[in-house]
PDB file of C-alpha atoms in Angstrom:
ATOM      1  CA  MET A   1       4.673  -8.989   3.865  1.00  0.00           C
ATOM      2  CA  ASP A   2       1.996  -8.975   1.161  1.00  0.00           C
ATOM      3  CA  TYR A   3       4.811  -8.126  -1.266  1.00  0.00           C
ATOM      4  CA  HIS A   4       8.149  -9.077   0.326  1.00  0.00           C
ATOM      5  CA  TYR A   5       8.332 -12.693  -0.848  1.00  0.00           C
ATOM      6  CA  GLU A   6       7.641 -11.611  -4.421  1.00  0.00           C
ATOM      7  CA  THR A   7       9.815  -8.487  -4.576  1.00  0.00           C
ATOM      8  CA  GLN A   8      12.878  -9.543  -2.535  1.00  0.00           C
ATOM      9  CA  PRO A   9      16.195  -9.714  -4.452  1.00  0.00           C
ATOM     10  CA  ILE A  10      16.281 -13.463  -5.146  1.00  0.00           C
ATOM     11  CA  PRO A  11      13.180 -15.466  -4.164  1.00  0.00           C
ATOM     12  CA  ASN A  12      13.403 -19.220  -3.740  1.00  0.00           C
ATOM     13  CA  PRO A  13      10.656 -21.835  -4.326  1.00  0.00           C
ATOM     14  CA  ILE A  14       9.460 -21.554  -0.717  1.00  0.00           C
ATOM     15  CA  SER A  15       9.026 -17.793  -1.223  1.00  0.00           C
ATOM     16  CA  TYR A  16       6.468 -18.573  -3.908  1.00  0.00           C
ATOM     17  CA  TYR A  17       4.303 -20.643  -1.567  1.00  0.00           C
ATOM     18  CA  LEU A  18       4.656 -18.254   1.379  1.00  0.00           C
ATOM     19  CA  HIS A  19       3.461 -15.462  -0.892  1.00  0.00           C
ATOM     20  CA  GLN A  20       0.204 -17.353  -1.461  1.00  0.00           C
ATOM     21  CA  ASN A  21      -0.877 -17.084   2.198  1.00  0.00           C
ATOM     22  CA  LEU A  22      -3.841 -15.001   3.333  1.00  0.00           C
ATOM     23  CA  ALA A  23      -3.437 -11.345   4.256  1.00  0.00           C
ATOM     24  CA  SER A  24      -4.219 -12.201   7.891  1.00  0.00           C
ATOM     25  CA  PHE A  25      -1.193 -14.533   7.974  1.00  0.00           C
ATOM     26  CA  HIS A  26       1.044 -11.787   6.585  1.00  0.00           C
ATOM     27  CA  LYS A  27      -0.219  -9.391   9.286  1.00  0.00           C
ATOM     28  CA  PHE A  28       0.704 -12.008  11.887  1.00  0.00           C
ATOM     29  CA  GLU A  29       4.189 -12.189  10.330  1.00  0.00           C
ATOM     30  CA  VAL A  30       4.570  -8.428  10.762  1.00  0.00           C
ATOM     31  CA  LEU A  31       3.669  -8.680  14.461  1.00  0.00           C
ATOM     32  CA  VAL A  32       6.163 -11.505  14.973  1.00  0.00           C
ATOM     33  CA  ASN A  33       8.837  -9.542  13.110  1.00  0.00           C
ATOM     34  CA  HIS A  34       8.334  -6.432  15.244  1.00  0.00           C
ATOM     35  CA  PHE A  35       8.290  -8.454  18.466  1.00  0.00           C
ATOM     36  CA  ILE A  36      11.521 -10.319  17.720  1.00  0.00           C
ATOM     37  CA  GLU A  37      13.402  -7.324  16.314  1.00  0.00           C
ATOM     38  CA  LEU A  38      12.232  -4.589  18.720  1.00  0.00           C
ATOM     39  CA  ILE A  39      11.443  -6.311  22.019  1.00  0.00           C
ATOM     40  CA  VAL A  40      13.344  -9.609  22.226  1.00  0.00           C
ATOM     41  CA  PRO A  41      16.840  -8.021  21.915  1.00  0.00           C
ATOM     42  CA  PHE A  42      16.412  -6.358  25.314  1.00  0.00           C
ATOM     43  CA  PHE A  43      15.972  -9.767  26.926  1.00  0.00           C
ATOM     44  CA  CYS A  44      19.308 -10.865  25.421  1.00  0.00           C
ATOM     45  CA  PHE A  45      20.922  -8.560  28.007  1.00  0.00           C
ATOM     46  CA  GLY A  46      18.552  -9.502  30.839  1.00  0.00           C
ATOM     47  CA  PRO A  47      19.851 -10.566  34.267  1.00  0.00           C
ATOM     48  CA  TRP A  48      18.010 -13.906  34.171  1.00  0.00           C
ATOM     49  CA  ARG A  49      19.442 -16.901  32.378  1.00  0.00           C
ATOM     50  CA  ILE A  50      16.073 -18.203  31.266  1.00  0.00           C
ATOM     51  CA  ALA A  51      15.260 -14.838  29.661  1.00  0.00           C
ATOM     52  CA  ARG A  52      18.552 -14.845  27.748  1.00  0.00           C
ATOM     53  CA  HIS A  53      18.016 -18.447  26.670  1.00  0.00           C
ATOM     54  CA  ILE A  54      14.519 -17.736  25.351  1.00  0.00           C
ATOM     55  CA  ALA A  55      15.645 -14.524  23.612  1.00  0.00           C
ATOM     56  CA  GLY A  56      18.601 -16.258  21.956  1.00  0.00           C
ATOM     57  CA  THR A  57      16.425 -19.166  20.847  1.00  0.00           C
ATOM     58  CA  LEU A  58      13.858 -16.811  19.306  1.00  0.00           C
ATOM     59  CA  GLN A  59      16.578 -14.882  17.496  1.00  0.00           C
ATOM     60  CA  VAL A  60      18.132 -18.045  16.025  1.00  0.00           C
ATOM     61  CA  PHE A  61      14.725 -19.483  15.116  1.00  0.00           C
ATOM     62  CA  PHE A  62      13.736 -16.206  13.431  1.00  0.00           C
ATOM     63  CA  GLN A  63      16.918 -16.132  11.340  1.00  0.00           C
ATOM     64  CA  ILE A  64      16.364 -19.748  10.282  1.00  0.00           C
ATOM     65  CA  LEU A  65      12.880 -18.802   9.080  1.00  0.00           C
ATOM     66  CA  LEU A  66      14.390 -15.964   7.049  1.00  0.00           C
ATOM     67  CA  ILE A  67      16.991 -18.321   5.578  1.00  0.00           C
ATOM     68  CA  ILE A  68      14.226 -20.685   4.501  1.00  0.00           C
ATOM     69  CA  SER A  69      12.050 -17.947   2.984  1.00  0.00           C
ATOM     70  CA  GLY A  70      14.566 -16.356   0.608  1.00  0.00           C
ATOM     71  CA  ASN A  71      18.130 -16.047  -0.685  1.00  0.00           C
ATOM     72  CA  LEU A  72      19.430 -13.201   1.469  1.00  0.00           C
ATOM     73  CA  SER A  73      23.098 -14.065   1.052  1.00  0.00           C
ATOM     74  CA  VAL A  74      24.985 -14.496   4.363  1.00  0.00           C
ATOM     75  CA  LEU A  75      23.026 -11.819   6.235  1.00  0.00           C
ATOM     76  CA  ASN A  76      20.910 -14.179   8.322  1.00  0.00           C
ATOM     77  CA  TRP A  77      23.703 -16.701   8.814  1.00  0.00           C
ATOM     78  CA  ILE A  78      26.063 -14.178  10.397  1.00  0.00           C
ATOM     79  CA  THR A  79      23.231 -12.703  12.490  1.00  0.00           C
ATOM     80  CA  ILE A  80      22.953 -16.064  14.236  1.00  0.00           C
ATOM     81  CA  GLY A  81      26.496 -15.556  15.570  1.00  0.00           C
ATOM     82  CA  PRO A  82      25.747 -12.840  18.183  1.00  0.00           C
ATOM     83  CA  ALA A  83      22.615 -14.730  19.287  1.00  0.00           C
ATOM     84  CA  LEU A  84      24.808 -17.646  20.403  1.00  0.00           C
ATOM     85  CA  TRP A  85      26.190 -15.397  23.157  1.00  0.00           C
ATOM     86  CA  CYS A  86      22.847 -15.803  24.923  1.00  0.00           C
ATOM     87  CA  PHE A  87      23.626 -19.461  25.660  1.00  0.00           C
ATOM     88  CA  ASP A  88      25.759 -20.776  28.499  1.00  0.00           C
ATOM     89  CA  ASP A  89      26.469 -24.215  29.942  1.00  0.00           C
ATOM     90  CA  SER A  90      23.004 -24.391  31.532  1.00  0.00           C
ATOM     91  CA  TYR A  91      21.264 -24.133  28.159  1.00  0.00           C
ATOM     92  CA  PRO A  92      19.567 -27.467  27.317  1.00  0.00           C
ATOM     93  CA  LEU A  93      21.304 -27.748  23.935  1.00  0.00           C
ATOM     94  CA  TYR A  94      24.651 -26.387  25.134  1.00  0.00           C
ATOM     95  CA  LYS A  95      26.612 -29.595  24.695  1.00  0.00           C
ATOM     96  CA  TYR A  96      25.412 -29.863  21.088  1.00  0.00           C
ATOM     97  CA  LEU A  97      26.197 -26.235  20.208  1.00  0.00           C
ATOM     98  CA  PHE A  98      29.582 -26.091  21.918  1.00  0.00           C
ATOM     99  CA  LYS A  99      31.692 -29.235  21.863  1.00  0.00           C
ATOM    100  CA  ARG A 100      34.096 -28.172  24.581  1.00  0.00           C
ATOM    101  CA  GLU A 101      34.324 -25.583  27.305  1.00  0.00           C
ATOM    102  CA  ILE A 102      36.840 -22.824  26.793  1.00  0.00           C
ATOM    103  CA  PHE A 103      37.689 -21.089  30.069  1.00  0.00           C
ATOM    104  CA  MET A 104      40.446 -20.737  32.638  1.00  0.00           C
ATOM    105  CA  ASN A 105      39.915 -21.249  36.333  1.00  0.00           C
ATOM    106  CA  ILE A 106      42.246 -18.905  38.229  1.00  0.00           C
ATOM    107  CA  ASN A 107      42.828 -19.924  41.829  1.00  0.00           C
ATOM    108  CA  PHE A 108      45.490 -17.447  42.874  1.00  0.00           C
ATOM    109  CA  ASN A 109      44.494 -15.430  45.944  1.00  0.00           C
ATOM    110  CA  GLY A 110      43.037 -12.058  45.057  1.00  0.00           C
ATOM    111  CA  ILE A 111      43.786 -12.274  41.325  1.00  0.00           C
ATOM    112  CA  ARG A 112      40.273 -13.337  40.344  1.00  0.00           C
ATOM    113  CA  GLN A 113      38.725 -10.400  42.208  1.00  0.00           C
ATOM    114  CA  ARG A 114      41.197  -7.954  40.624  1.00  0.00           C
ATOM    115  CA  ILE A 115      40.520  -9.316  37.144  1.00  0.00           C
ATOM    116  CA  LYS A 116      36.772  -9.040  37.741  1.00  0.00           C
ATOM    117  CA  TYR A 117      37.187  -5.421  38.876  1.00  0.00           C
ATOM    118  CA  LEU A 118      39.408  -4.566  35.888  1.00  0.00           C
ATOM    119  CA  ARG A 119      36.984  -6.205  33.488  1.00  0.00           C
ATOM    120  CA  SER A 120      34.104  -4.168  34.913  1.00  0.00           C
ATOM    121  CA  ILE A 121      36.053  -0.960  34.302  1.00  0.00           C
ATOM    122  CA  ILE A 122      36.837  -1.981  30.712  1.00  0.00           C
ATOM    123  CA  LYS A 123      33.186  -2.884  30.112  1.00  0.00           C
ATOM    124  CA  LEU A 124      32.057   0.481  31.461  1.00  0.00           C
ATOM    125  CA  ILE A 125      34.509   2.365  29.226  1.00  0.00           C
ATOM    126  CA  ILE A 126      33.440   0.433  26.109  1.00  0.00           C
ATOM    127  CA  PHE A 127      29.762   0.821  27.010  1.00  0.00           C
ATOM    128  CA  SER A 128      30.181   4.596  27.411  1.00  0.00           C
ATOM    129  CA  LEU A 129      32.069   4.809  24.108  1.00  0.00           C
ATOM    130  CA  ILE A 130      29.347   2.895  22.252  1.00  0.00           C
ATOM    131  CA  ILE A 131      26.651   5.112  23.778  1.00  0.00           C
ATOM    132  CA  TYR A 132      28.517   8.235  22.667  1.00  0.00           C
ATOM    133  CA  LEU A 133      29.160   6.941  19.132  1.00  0.00           C
ATOM    134  CA  SER A 134      25.539   5.778  18.818  1.00  0.00           C
ATOM    135  CA  ILE A 135      24.054   9.255  19.177  1.00  0.00           C
ATOM    136  CA  ASP A 136      24.264  10.146  15.476  1.00  0.00           C
ATOM    137  CA  PRO A 137      23.124   6.702  14.200  1.00  0.00           C
ATOM    138  CA  VAL A 138      20.108   6.790  16.542  1.00  0.00           C
ATOM    139  CA  LEU A 139      19.194  10.316  15.439  1.00  0.00           C
ATOM    140  CA  ASN A 140      19.491   9.045  11.877  1.00  0.00           C
ATOM    141  CA  LEU A 141      16.900   6.351  12.631  1.00  0.00           C
ATOM    142  CA  PHE A 142      14.375   9.046  13.511  1.00  0.00           C
ATOM    143  CA  SER A 143      15.339  11.254  10.599  1.00  0.00           C
ATOM    144  CA  ARG A 144      12.956  11.757   7.715  1.00  0.00           C
ATOM    145  CA  TYR A 145      15.791  10.942   5.301  1.00  0.00           C
ATOM    146  CA  GLN A 146      17.598   7.943   6.736  1.00  0.00           C
ATOM    147  CA  ARG A 147      21.085   7.008   5.638  1.00  0.00           C
ATOM    148  CA  MET A 148      21.543   3.261   5.309  1.00  0.00           C
ATOM    149  CA  ASN A 149      24.841   1.374   5.389  1.00  0.00           C
ATOM    150  CA  SER A 150      26.662   4.551   6.407  1.00  0.00           C
ATOM    151  CA  SER A 151      29.380   5.353   8.908  1.00  0.00           C
ATOM    152  CA  PHE A 152      29.232   8.191  11.412  1.00  0.00           C
ATOM    153  CA  ASP A 153      32.756   8.091  12.810  1.00  0.00           C
ATOM    154  CA  ARG A 154      36.202   7.992  11.225  1.00  0.00           C
ATOM    155  CA  LEU A 155      37.011   4.502  12.515  1.00  0.00           C
ATOM    156  CA  ASN A 156      33.678   2.981  11.366  1.00  0.00           C
ATOM    157  CA  LEU A 157      32.975   1.661  14.864  1.00  0.00           C
ATOM    158  CA  VAL A 158      29.225   2.341  15.012  1.00  0.00           C
ATOM    159  CA  ASN A 159      27.288   2.492  11.771  1.00  0.00           C
ATOM    160  CA  THR A 160      23.841   2.013  10.306  1.00  0.00           C
ATOM    161  CA  TYR A 161      23.174  -1.294   8.642  1.00  0.00           C
ATOM    162  CA  GLY A 162      20.267  -2.599   6.623  1.00  0.00           C
ATOM    163  CA  ALA A 163      19.568  -4.747   3.613  1.00  0.00           C
ATOM    164  CA  PHE A 164      16.577  -2.688   2.446  1.00  0.00           C
ATOM    165  CA  GLY A 165      15.205   0.726   3.246  1.00  0.00           C
ATOM    166  CA  SER A 166      11.685  -0.391   2.430  1.00  0.00           C
ATOM    167  CA  VAL A 167       9.743  -3.254   0.885  1.00  0.00           C
ATOM    168  CA  GLY A 168       8.831  -2.609  -2.734  1.00  0.00           C
ATOM    169  CA  LYS A 169       5.331  -3.388  -3.956  1.00  0.00           C
ATOM    170  CA  ILE A 170       6.324  -4.133  -7.548  1.00  0.00           C
ATOM    171  CA  ARG A 171       9.030  -6.225  -9.148  1.00  0.00           C
ATOM    172  CA  ASP A 172      10.647  -5.075 -12.367  1.00  0.00           C
ATOM    173  CA  GLU A 173      13.308  -7.136 -14.097  1.00  0.00           C
ATOM    174  CA  VAL A 174      15.964  -6.092 -16.592  1.00  0.00           C
ATOM    175  CA  ILE A 175      15.917  -8.652 -19.414  1.00  0.00           C
ATOM    176  CA  ILE A 176      18.915  -8.654 -21.778  1.00  0.00           C
ATOM    177  CA  SER A 177      18.453 -10.154 -25.229  1.00  0.00           C
ATOM    178  CA  GLY A 178      20.486 -10.414 -28.414  1.00  0.00           C
ATOM    179  CA  CYS A 179      19.845 -10.929 -32.119  1.00  0.00           C
ATOM    180  CA  ASN A 180      21.961 -12.246 -34.977  1.00  0.00           C
ATOM    181  CA  ARG A 181      19.956 -10.920 -37.946  1.00  0.00           C
ATOM    182  CA  SER A 182      21.511  -8.538 -40.454  1.00  0.00           C
ATOM    183  CA  SER A 183      19.505  -5.509 -39.279  1.00  0.00           C
ATOM    184  CA  ILE A 184      17.474  -4.287 -36.318  1.00  0.00           C
ATOM    185  CA  GLU A 185      14.369  -4.094 -38.490  1.00  0.00           C
ATOM    186  CA  GLN A 186      14.737  -7.759 -39.396  1.00  0.00           C
ATOM    187  CA  CYS A 187      15.254  -8.682 -35.734  1.00  0.00           C
ATOM    188  CA  ASN A 188      12.008  -6.964 -34.820  1.00  0.00           C
ATOM    189  CA  HIS A 189      10.077  -8.271 -37.827  1.00  0.00           C
ATOM    190  CA  ASP A 190      11.151 -11.889 -37.230  1.00  0.00           C
ATOM    191  CA  ASN A 191      10.860 -11.548 -33.447  1.00  0.00           C
ATOM    192  CA  ALA A 192      14.394 -12.980 -33.341  1.00  0.00           C
ATOM    193  CA  TRP A 193      15.492 -11.527 -30.007  1.00  0.00           C
ATOM    194  CA  LEU A 194      16.820 -14.307 -27.741  1.00  0.00           C
ATOM    195  CA  GLU A 195      17.100 -13.732 -24.003  1.00  0.00           C
ATOM    196  CA  TYR A 196      20.098 -14.372 -21.758  1.00  0.00           C
ATOM    197  CA  GLU A 197      19.379 -16.291 -18.558  1.00  0.00           C
ATOM    198  CA  PHE A 198      21.381 -15.310 -15.462  1.00  0.00           C
ATOM    199  CA  SER A 199      21.937 -17.589 -12.488  1.00  0.00           C
ATOM    200  CA  CYS A 200      19.027 -17.450 -10.028  1.00  0.00           C
ATOM    201  CA  LYS A 201      17.566 -14.376 -11.711  1.00  0.00           C
ATOM    202  CA  PRO A 202      13.886 -14.351 -12.744  1.00  0.00           C
ATOM    203  CA  GLY A 203      13.768 -14.612 -16.509  1.00  0.00           C
ATOM    204  CA  LYS A 204      11.800 -17.356 -18.203  1.00  0.00           C
ATOM    205  CA  ILE A 205       8.419 -17.459 -16.536  1.00  0.00           C
ATOM    206  CA  ASP A 206       8.410 -21.278 -16.376  1.00  0.00           C
ATOM    207  CA  ARG A 207      11.805 -21.511 -14.645  1.00  0.00           C
ATOM    208  CA  ALA A 208      11.572 -22.200 -10.914  1.00  0.00           C
ATOM    209  CA  PRO A 209      13.324 -19.887  -8.448  1.00  0.00           C
ATOM    210  CA  CYS A 210      16.523 -21.329  -7.053  1.00  0.00           C
ATOM    211  CA  PHE A 211      18.256 -21.909  -3.714  1.00  0.00           C
ATOM    212  CA  SER A 212      21.632 -20.182  -3.432  1.00  0.00           C
ATOM    213  CA  ALA A 213      22.106 -18.782   0.101  1.00  0.00           C
ATOM    214  CA  PRO A 214      24.490 -18.381   1.824  1.00  0.00           C
ATOM    215  CA  TYR A 215      26.306 -18.008  -1.509  1.00  0.00           C
ATOM    216  CA  HIS A 216      25.942 -14.406  -2.631  1.00  0.00           C
ATOM    217  CA  ARG A 217      25.062 -13.919  -6.302  1.00  0.00           C
ATOM    218  CA  ARG A 218      26.157 -10.322  -6.476  1.00  0.00           C
ATOM    219  CA  LEU A 219      25.364  -9.740 -10.156  1.00  0.00           C
ATOM    220  CA  THR A 220      21.787 -10.936  -9.669  1.00  0.00           C
ATOM    221  CA  TRP A 221      21.415  -8.525  -6.745  1.00  0.00           C
ATOM    222  CA  GLN A 222      22.854  -5.686  -8.836  1.00  0.00           C
ATOM    223  CA  LEU A 223      20.424  -6.416 -11.660  1.00  0.00           C
ATOM    224  CA  TRP A 224      17.615  -6.288  -9.082  1.00  0.00           C
ATOM    225  CA  PHE A 225      18.795  -2.827  -7.996  1.00  0.00           C
ATOM    226  CA  ALA A 226      19.279  -1.701 -11.614  1.00  0.00           C
ATOM    227  CA  ALA A 227      15.611  -2.381 -12.376  1.00  0.00           C
ATOM    228  CA  MET A 228      14.695   0.328  -9.844  1.00  0.00           C
ATOM    229  CA  GLN A 229      16.795   2.969 -11.634  1.00  0.00           C
ATOM    230  CA  ASN A 230      17.611   4.222 -15.112  1.00  0.00           C
ATOM    231  CA  LEU A 231      20.525   2.983 -17.190  1.00  0.00           C
ATOM    232  CA  GLN A 232      22.426   6.230 -16.579  1.00  0.00           C
ATOM    233  CA  TYR A 233      22.808   5.246 -12.916  1.00  0.00           C
ATOM    234  CA  ASN A 234      24.082   1.780 -13.866  1.00  0.00           C
ATOM    235  CA  PRO A 235      26.777   2.217 -16.531  1.00  0.00           C
ATOM    236  CA  TRP A 236      28.272  -1.135 -15.497  1.00  0.00           C
ATOM    237  CA  LEU A 237      25.306  -2.734 -17.264  1.00  0.00           C
ATOM    238  CA  VAL A 238      26.567  -1.346 -20.585  1.00  0.00           C
ATOM    239  CA  HIS A 239      29.931  -2.961 -19.813  1.00  0.00           C
ATOM    240  CA  LEU A 240      28.220  -6.308 -19.182  1.00  0.00           C
ATOM    241  CA  MET A 241      26.155  -6.098 -22.372  1.00  0.00           C
ATOM    242  CA  THR A 242      29.281  -5.284 -24.379  1.00  0.00           C
ATOM    243  CA  HIS A 243      31.044  -8.362 -23.046  1.00  0.00           C
ATOM    244  CA  LEU A 244      28.010 -10.434 -23.963  1.00  0.00           C
ATOM    245  CA  LEU A 245      28.365  -9.002 -27.481  1.00  0.00           C
ATOM    246  CA  ALA A 246      31.829 -10.547 -27.578  1.00  0.00           C
ATOM    247  CA  SER A 247      31.101 -13.890 -25.911  1.00  0.00           C
ATOM    248  CA  ASP A 248      30.530 -17.446 -27.040  1.00  0.00           C
ATOM    249  CA  GLN A 249      30.386 -20.716 -25.107  1.00  0.00           C
ATOM    250  CA  TYR A 250      34.088 -20.494 -24.160  1.00  0.00           C
ATOM    251  CA  SER A 251      34.076 -16.910 -22.876  1.00  0.00           C
ATOM    252  CA  PRO A 252      34.546 -16.256 -19.133  1.00  0.00           C
ATOM    253  CA  VAL A 253      31.385 -14.116 -18.950  1.00  0.00           C
ATOM    254  CA  ASN A 254      29.385 -17.353 -19.090  1.00  0.00           C
ATOM    255  CA  VAL A 255      30.065 -17.971 -15.394  1.00  0.00           C
ATOM    256  CA  VAL A 256      27.325 -15.463 -14.509  1.00  0.00           C
ATOM    257  CA  LEU A 257      24.803 -17.159 -16.794  1.00  0.00           C
ATOM    258  CA  SER A 258      22.687 -20.145 -15.897  1.00  0.00           C
ATOM    259  CA  VAL A 259      23.340 -23.499 -17.542  1.00  0.00           C
ATOM    260  CA  GLY A 260      22.316 -23.064 -21.172  1.00  0.00           C
ATOM    261  CA  GLY A 261      21.694 -19.380 -20.483  1.00  0.00           C
ATOM    262  CA  ASN A 262      23.745 -18.166 -23.457  1.00  0.00           C
ATOM    263  CA  PRO A 263      21.442 -18.259 -26.513  1.00  0.00           C
ATOM    264  CA  PHE A 264      24.447 -17.696 -28.816  1.00  0.00           C
ATOM    265  CA  PRO A 265      26.911 -20.479 -27.941  1.00  0.00           C
ATOM    266  CA  ASP A 266      28.474 -20.675 -31.408  1.00  0.00           C
ATOM    267  CA  GLY A 267      29.241 -16.988 -31.793  1.00  0.00           C
ATOM    268  CA  PRO A 268      28.367 -13.586 -30.348  1.00  0.00           C
ATOM    269  CA  PRO A 269      25.166 -11.811 -31.424  1.00  0.00           C
ATOM    270  CA  ARG A 270      25.233  -8.768 -33.680  1.00  0.00           C
ATOM    271  CA  PHE A 271      22.806  -6.669 -31.648  1.00  0.00           C
ATOM    272  CA  ILE A 272      21.998  -6.518 -27.940  1.00  0.00           C
ATOM    273  CA  LYS A 273      19.443  -4.624 -25.864  1.00  0.00           C
ATOM    274  CA  ALA A 274      17.847  -4.525 -22.407  1.00  0.00           C
ATOM    275  CA  ASP A 275      14.119  -4.283 -21.683  1.00  0.00           C
ATOM    276  CA  LEU A 276      12.213  -3.793 -18.445  1.00  0.00           C
ATOM    277  CA  TYR A 277       9.393  -6.192 -17.566  1.00  0.00           C
ATOM    278  CA  ARG A 278       6.926  -6.245 -14.677  1.00  0.00           C
ATOM    279  CA  TYR A 279       7.021  -9.638 -12.905  1.00  0.00           C
ATOM    280  CA  LYS A 280       4.476 -11.168 -10.530  1.00  0.00           C
ATOM    281  CA  PHE A 281       4.090 -14.598  -8.974  1.00  0.00           C
ATOM    282  CA  THR A 282       1.293 -16.654 -10.453  1.00  0.00           C
ATOM    283  CA  SER A 283      -1.554 -17.732  -8.188  1.00  0.00           C
ATOM    284  CA  LEU A 284      -1.916 -21.335  -7.057  1.00  0.00           C
ATOM    285  CA  ASN A 285      -5.637 -21.150  -7.769  1.00  0.00           C
ATOM    286  CA  SER A 286      -5.235 -19.842 -11.318  1.00  0.00           C
ATOM    287  CA  GLY A 287      -4.259 -23.168 -12.842  1.00  0.00           C
ATOM    288  CA  ASP A 288      -1.198 -21.527 -14.411  1.00  0.00           C
ATOM    289  CA  LYS A 289       1.759 -23.921 -14.227  1.00  0.00           C
ATOM    290  CA  ASN A 290       4.289 -21.107 -14.639  1.00  0.00           C
ATOM    291  CA  TRP A 291       6.022 -19.528 -11.647  1.00  0.00           C
ATOM    292  CA  TRP A 292       5.849 -15.980 -12.987  1.00  0.00           C
ATOM    293  CA  VAL A 293       3.665 -13.831 -15.171  1.00  0.00           C
ATOM    294  CA  ARG A 294       5.272 -10.820 -16.816  1.00  0.00           C
ATOM    295  CA  SER A 295       3.910  -7.782 -18.628  1.00  0.00           C
ATOM    296  CA  ASN A 296       4.423  -4.136 -19.544  1.00  0.00           C
ATOM    297  CA  PRO A 297       7.689  -4.416 -21.542  1.00  0.00           C
ATOM    298  CA  GLN A 298       9.557  -1.131 -21.895  1.00  0.00           C
ATOM    299  CA  PRO A 299      12.959  -0.312 -23.451  1.00  0.00           C
ATOM    300  CA  TYR A 300      15.652  -0.013 -20.790  1.00  0.00           C
ATOM    301  CA  SER A 301      18.665   0.587 -23.012  1.00  0.00           C
ATOM    302  CA  PRO A 302      19.415   1.498 -26.629  1.00  0.00           C
ATOM    303  CA  ILE A 303      20.234  -1.308 -29.059  1.00  0.00           C
ATOM    304  CA  PHE A 304      24.013  -1.683 -29.156  1.00  0.00           C
ATOM    305  CA  THR A 305      26.500  -3.181 -31.582  1.00  0.00           C
ATOM    306  CA  LEU A 306      30.227  -3.448 -30.976  1.00  0.00           C
ATOM    307  CA  GLY A 307      30.856  -0.873 -33.670  1.00  0.00           C
ATOM    308  CA  SER A 308      28.229   1.667 -32.633  1.00  0.00           C
ATOM    309  CA  PRO A 309      29.620   5.185 -31.939  1.00  0.00           C
ATOM    310  CA  GLN A 310      27.408   5.519 -28.866  1.00  0.00           C
ATOM    311  CA  LEU A 311      28.940   2.421 -27.281  1.00  0.00           C
ATOM    312  CA  LYS A 312      32.486   3.507 -28.090  1.00  0.00           C
ATOM    313  CA  SER A 313      31.771   6.928 -26.594  1.00  0.00           C
ATOM    314  CA  ILE A 314      30.599   5.371 -23.326  1.00  0.00           C
ATOM    315  CA  PHE A 315      33.722   3.197 -23.126  1.00  0.00           C
ATOM    316  CA  ARG A 316      36.000   6.192 -23.729  1.00  0.00           C
ATOM    317  CA  GLN A 317      34.179   8.200 -21.080  1.00  0.00           C
ATOM    318  CA  MET A 318      34.432   5.387 -18.515  1.00  0.00           C
ATOM    319  CA  GLU A 319      38.012   4.565 -19.594  1.00  0.00           C
ATOM    320  CA  TRP A 320      37.116   0.948 -20.302  1.00  0.00           C
ATOM    321  CA  LYS A 321      38.848  -1.325 -22.758  1.00  0.00           C
ATOM    322  CA  MET A 322      36.773  -2.746 -25.593  1.00  0.00           C
ATOM    323  CA  PRO A 323      36.728  -6.579 -25.508  1.00  0.00           C
ATOM    324  CA  LYS A 324      38.056  -8.706 -28.333  1.00  0.00           C
ATOM    325  CA  VAL A 325      35.782 -11.012 -30.325  1.00  0.00           C
ATOM    326  CA  PRO A 326      35.470 -13.723 -29.234  1.00  0.00           C
ATOM    327  CA  MET A 327      36.471 -12.790 -25.689  1.00  0.00           C
ATOM    328  CA  ARG A 328      38.953 -15.104 -23.972  1.00  0.00           C
ATOM    329  CA  SER A 329      40.416 -15.105 -20.470  1.00  0.00           C
TER     330      SER A 329
END
C-alpha cells in the first residue's frame, strides 16, 4: 500500500492524497484488506443472519472504498453484486436496496417439501461439481508460478481471476511525442518535440488525475501495461503511433486523446517517437504545486515517419493497412 495508489493503472485525485498517508496507516490498510478478503467471505455462508448481514455490509463497504481510491473500471462495481446475496428481508436497509419482494408462496400439500428436497439435491450436485473443478485453480494459487485470468476446464466454469499479480513499486509511463521540423536533428536541436495527451493518462505533470470509473479506458490501461515491457511485446503501439502520424483535428483517433491533447491539430507531424519516463507523486510537504514529478527519460521506440522502411516492414509483417493522410473515418 506504500506504492499501490501511485502505481495503479489510472489513479484519481483521491489516490494522490491517500498516497500521502503514513506508513503505519498503509500497514493498517493491509490488515483490513486481508481480513475482508480472506476471513469475511466465510461468514457470507454462515448459518446466522446477523453474520451474513455484517459480512455483506463489510464487502460492499470495502468495494466502495476501492471505487473511491482509484479508477479500477467496473471490477469493484460488479463485485458488489454477489455481496447483495447476503441480505434478506430482515436486513435493516432491505426496503431501500430491494423495492419489491420477488417470491412465490406455494400452498399445495406436499409440493413445498418436494421442491425443498429437490433443491437440496441440485445444490449438492452443483457444490460437488464446483469443488471438483476448483482443484486445479486452488493448486495454482499455491504454485510458485501462478496463472492469472486463466481457465482450467473446457467450459470455463471455474477460473482464476485477478486484476494484478503484484503491486509494482515504480511507475513508468510511455510518452508519445511528435515533431514537424524538416529533420530529426532540427527537432532535437530546437527541442521541438510536442507530447500527445491521452484521456486520464499521466502525462503533463501539472495535470490532475481524473475520475473515470466505472467507464473503462482500455487504451490507458494498455499503455500502463506497455510501460512494463519492451516495444516488441506491444506492436499495437506502432499501429497507434502510425495513425497519429496521419491524424489532424478531424481524425477519429482523437477520441482517445484528452481535450486539446493533439499538439498538431492543423496537420499531422512529420516524425513521431515514444519515450519512457519514471513518474512519482509529488509530496504535499514539498511545496510543489504539480501532481507528478518525472525523470529518467529513455527511448522506448525508434523515431518513425510514414515513409520509413522500418515502419512499412512492420505493417507488412503484421498485415496492417497503412493509413491515408489525413486519416478520415
